[in-house]
GROMACS .gro file of C-alpha atoms in nm:
model
  142
    1MET     CA    1   9.403  10.616  12.023
    2LEU     CA    2   9.693  10.394  12.126
    3PRO     CA    3   9.638  10.069  12.317
    4LEU     CA    4   9.871  10.171  12.598
    5SER     CA    5   9.693  10.500  12.656
    6LEU     CA    6   9.367  10.309  12.669
    7LEU     CA    7   9.506  10.065  12.927
    8GLN     CA    8   9.648  10.346  13.139
    9ALA     CA    9   9.311  10.519  13.136
   10ALA     CA   10   9.144  10.194  13.243
   11GLN     CA   11   9.338  10.165  13.570
   12GLY     CA   12   9.099  10.100  13.856
   13GLU     CA   13   8.830   9.969  13.618
   14GLU     CA   14   8.687   9.620  13.577
   15MET     CA   15   8.814   9.447  13.262
   16LEU     CA   16   8.831   9.113  13.083
   17VAL     CA   17   9.163   8.965  12.972
   18GLU     CA   18   9.166   8.661  12.744
   19LEU     CA   19   9.491   8.473  12.703
   20LYS     CA   20   9.623   8.294  12.395
   21ASN     CA   21   9.565   7.960  12.569
   22GLY     CA   22   9.191   8.041  12.608
   23ASP     CA   23   9.177   8.119  12.981
   24THR     CA   24   8.995   8.439  13.079
   25TYR     CA   25   9.055   8.672  13.372
   26ASN     CA   26   8.788   8.917  13.493
   27GLY     CA   27   8.923   9.166  13.743
   28VAL     CA   28   9.018   9.522  13.830
   29LEU     CA   29   9.323   9.664  13.653
   30VAL     CA   30   9.581   9.778  13.906
   31ASN     CA   31   9.874   9.859  13.679
   32CYS     CA   32  10.016   9.812  13.329
   33ASP     CA   33  10.356   9.879  13.174
   34THR     CA   34  10.494   9.950  12.827
   35TRP     CA   35  10.507   9.579  12.739
   36MET     CA   36  10.135   9.544  12.824
   37ASN     CA   37  10.209   9.335  13.131
   38VAL     CA   38   9.911   9.384  13.361
   39ASN     CA   39   9.840   9.348  13.733
   40LEU     CA   40   9.483   9.261  13.825
   41LYS     CA   41   9.305   9.228  14.160
   42ASN     CA   42   8.977   9.062  14.267
   43ILE     CA   43   8.992   8.820  13.975
   44ILE     CA   44   8.767   8.541  13.862
   45CYS     CA   45   8.965   8.312  13.633
   46THR     CA   46   8.777   8.085  13.392
   47SER     CA   47   8.932   7.787  13.217
   48LYS     CA   48   8.932   7.766  12.841
   49ASP     CA   49   8.647   7.511  12.847
   50GLY     CA   50   8.442   7.724  13.087
   51ASP     CA   51   8.398   7.437  13.331
   52ARG     CA   52   8.640   7.549  13.605
   53PHE     CA   53   8.656   7.878  13.796
   54TRP     CA   54   8.907   8.024  14.041
   55LYS     CA   55   8.885   8.332  14.261
   56LEU     CA   56   9.218   8.512  14.297
   57THR     CA   57   9.302   8.818  14.505
   58GLU     CA   58   9.570   8.939  14.264
   59CYS     CA   59   9.766   8.821  13.962
   60TYR     CA   60  10.026   8.930  13.708
   61ILE     CA   61   9.977   8.858  13.338
   62ARG     CA   62  10.264   8.885  13.094
   63GLY     CA   63  10.178   9.100  12.793
   64ASN     CA   64  10.284   8.859  12.519
   65THR     CA   65  10.036   8.595  12.645
   66ILE     CA   66   9.735   8.829  12.601
   67LYS     CA   67   9.504   8.775  12.304
   68TYR     CA   68   9.217   9.011  12.388
   69ILE     CA   69   9.139   9.283  12.641
   70GLY     CA   70   8.782   9.396  12.704
   71VAL     CA   71   8.752   9.747  12.847
   72PRO     CA   72   8.426   9.918  12.955
   73ASP     CA   73   8.270  10.163  12.709
   74LYS     CA   74   8.295  10.451  12.957
   75VAL     CA   75   8.676  10.420  12.946
   76LEU     CA   76   8.670  10.431  12.565
   77ASP     CA   77   8.455  10.745  12.574
   78GLN     CA   78   8.687  10.905  12.830
   79VAL     CA   79   8.998  10.837  12.618
   80ASN     CA   80   8.826  10.966  12.302
   81GLU     CA   81   8.739  11.292  12.479
   82GLU     CA   82   9.099  11.331  12.597
   83ASP     CA   83   9.228  11.272  12.242
   84LEU     CA   84   8.992  11.537  12.104
   85SER     CA   85   9.100  11.792  12.363
   86LYS     CA   86   9.468  11.720  12.287
   87ARG     CA   87   9.405  11.773  11.915
   88ASP     CA   88   9.236  12.105  11.989
   89ARG     CA   89   9.532  12.217  12.200
   90ASN     CA   90   9.784  12.106  11.936
   91ALA     CA   91   9.587  12.279  11.661
   92MET     CA   92   9.650  12.611  11.833
   93ARG     CA   93  10.027  12.557  11.825
   94GLY     CA   94  10.258  12.679  11.552
   95ARG     CA   95  10.063  12.985  11.446
   96GLY     CA   96  10.298  13.248  11.582
   97ARG     CA   97  10.654  13.331  11.486
   98GLY     CA   98  10.896  13.053  11.414
   99GLY     CA   99  10.665  12.820  11.227
  100ARG     CA  100  10.780  12.520  11.028
  101GLY     CA  101  10.821  12.688  10.690
  102GLY     CA  102  10.582  12.647  10.402
  103ILE     CA  103  10.449  12.926  10.183
  104GLY     CA  104  10.581  13.265  10.281
  105SER     CA  105  10.867  13.130  10.486
  106ARG     CA  106  11.208  13.290  10.485
  107GLY     CA  107  11.499  13.217  10.252
  108GLU     CA  108  11.733  12.925  10.254
  109GLY     CA  109  11.959  13.050  10.532
  110ARG     CA  110  12.322  12.947  10.557
  111GLY     CA  111  12.274  12.573  10.581
  112ARG     CA  112  12.365  12.313  10.325
  113GLY     CA  113  12.175  12.256  10.008
  114GLY     CA  114  12.093  12.603   9.884
  115ARG     CA  115  12.070  12.690   9.515
  116GLU     CA  116  12.444  12.669   9.468
  117GLY     CA  117  12.474  12.322   9.619
  118GLY     CA  118  12.576  12.429   9.966
  119ARG     CA  119  12.934  12.444  10.090
  120GLY     CA  120  13.211  12.306   9.874
  121GLY     CA  121  13.008  12.212   9.570
  122GLY     CA  122  13.062  11.837   9.596
  123ARG     CA  123  13.347  11.624   9.459
  124SER     CA  124  13.384  11.789   9.121
  125GLY     CA  125  13.405  12.149   9.234
  126GLY     CA  126  13.637  12.315   9.480
  127ARG     CA  127  13.988  12.202   9.559
  128GLY     CA  128  13.922  11.832   9.519
  129GLY     CA  129  13.988  11.559   9.764
  130ARG     CA  130  14.231  11.271   9.736
  131GLY     CA  131  14.302  11.295   9.373
  132ALA     CA  132  14.576  11.344   9.122
  133HIS     CA  133  14.653  11.702   9.218
  134ARG     CA  134  15.006  11.786   9.327
  135GLY     CA  135  15.090  11.711   9.682
  136GLY     CA  136  14.800  11.472   9.712
  137ARG     CA  137  14.804  11.106   9.791
  138GLY     CA  138  14.798  10.984   9.433
  139THR     CA  139  15.019  10.710   9.289
  140HIS     CA  140  15.356  10.682   9.454
  141ALA     CA  141  15.663  10.609   9.241
  142GLN     CA  142  15.978  10.474   9.402
   0.00000   0.00000   0.00000
């Protein structure tokens, strides 16, 4: 389970966010983005010492200041069930025609890298590249 998928599943749920400076925010997750920036509403903010409290209607927390996020267990269970159902759906894929190869797959096709080395045969075989053959771009005498 990825952290972002967990956060997205926790939208609308009560959660705890602890910052690197020690302050904690308890509130309802409104939104999160790919950088783990979060919007919370109905927040109670606690100072790092635990001696001061603030009640905020909404706030924005930048993702790189977050140290810890506490999510309810019911959200974890919900995300785990979704992951299991996705695995079951993905397990059914790839069993028909056009699989990914493996034992019993077809031959090498016409692409590069067959038994004969593919097209051209590399630098040593074939017509050669910029070399000493006639008409090439070898040494130039004046």
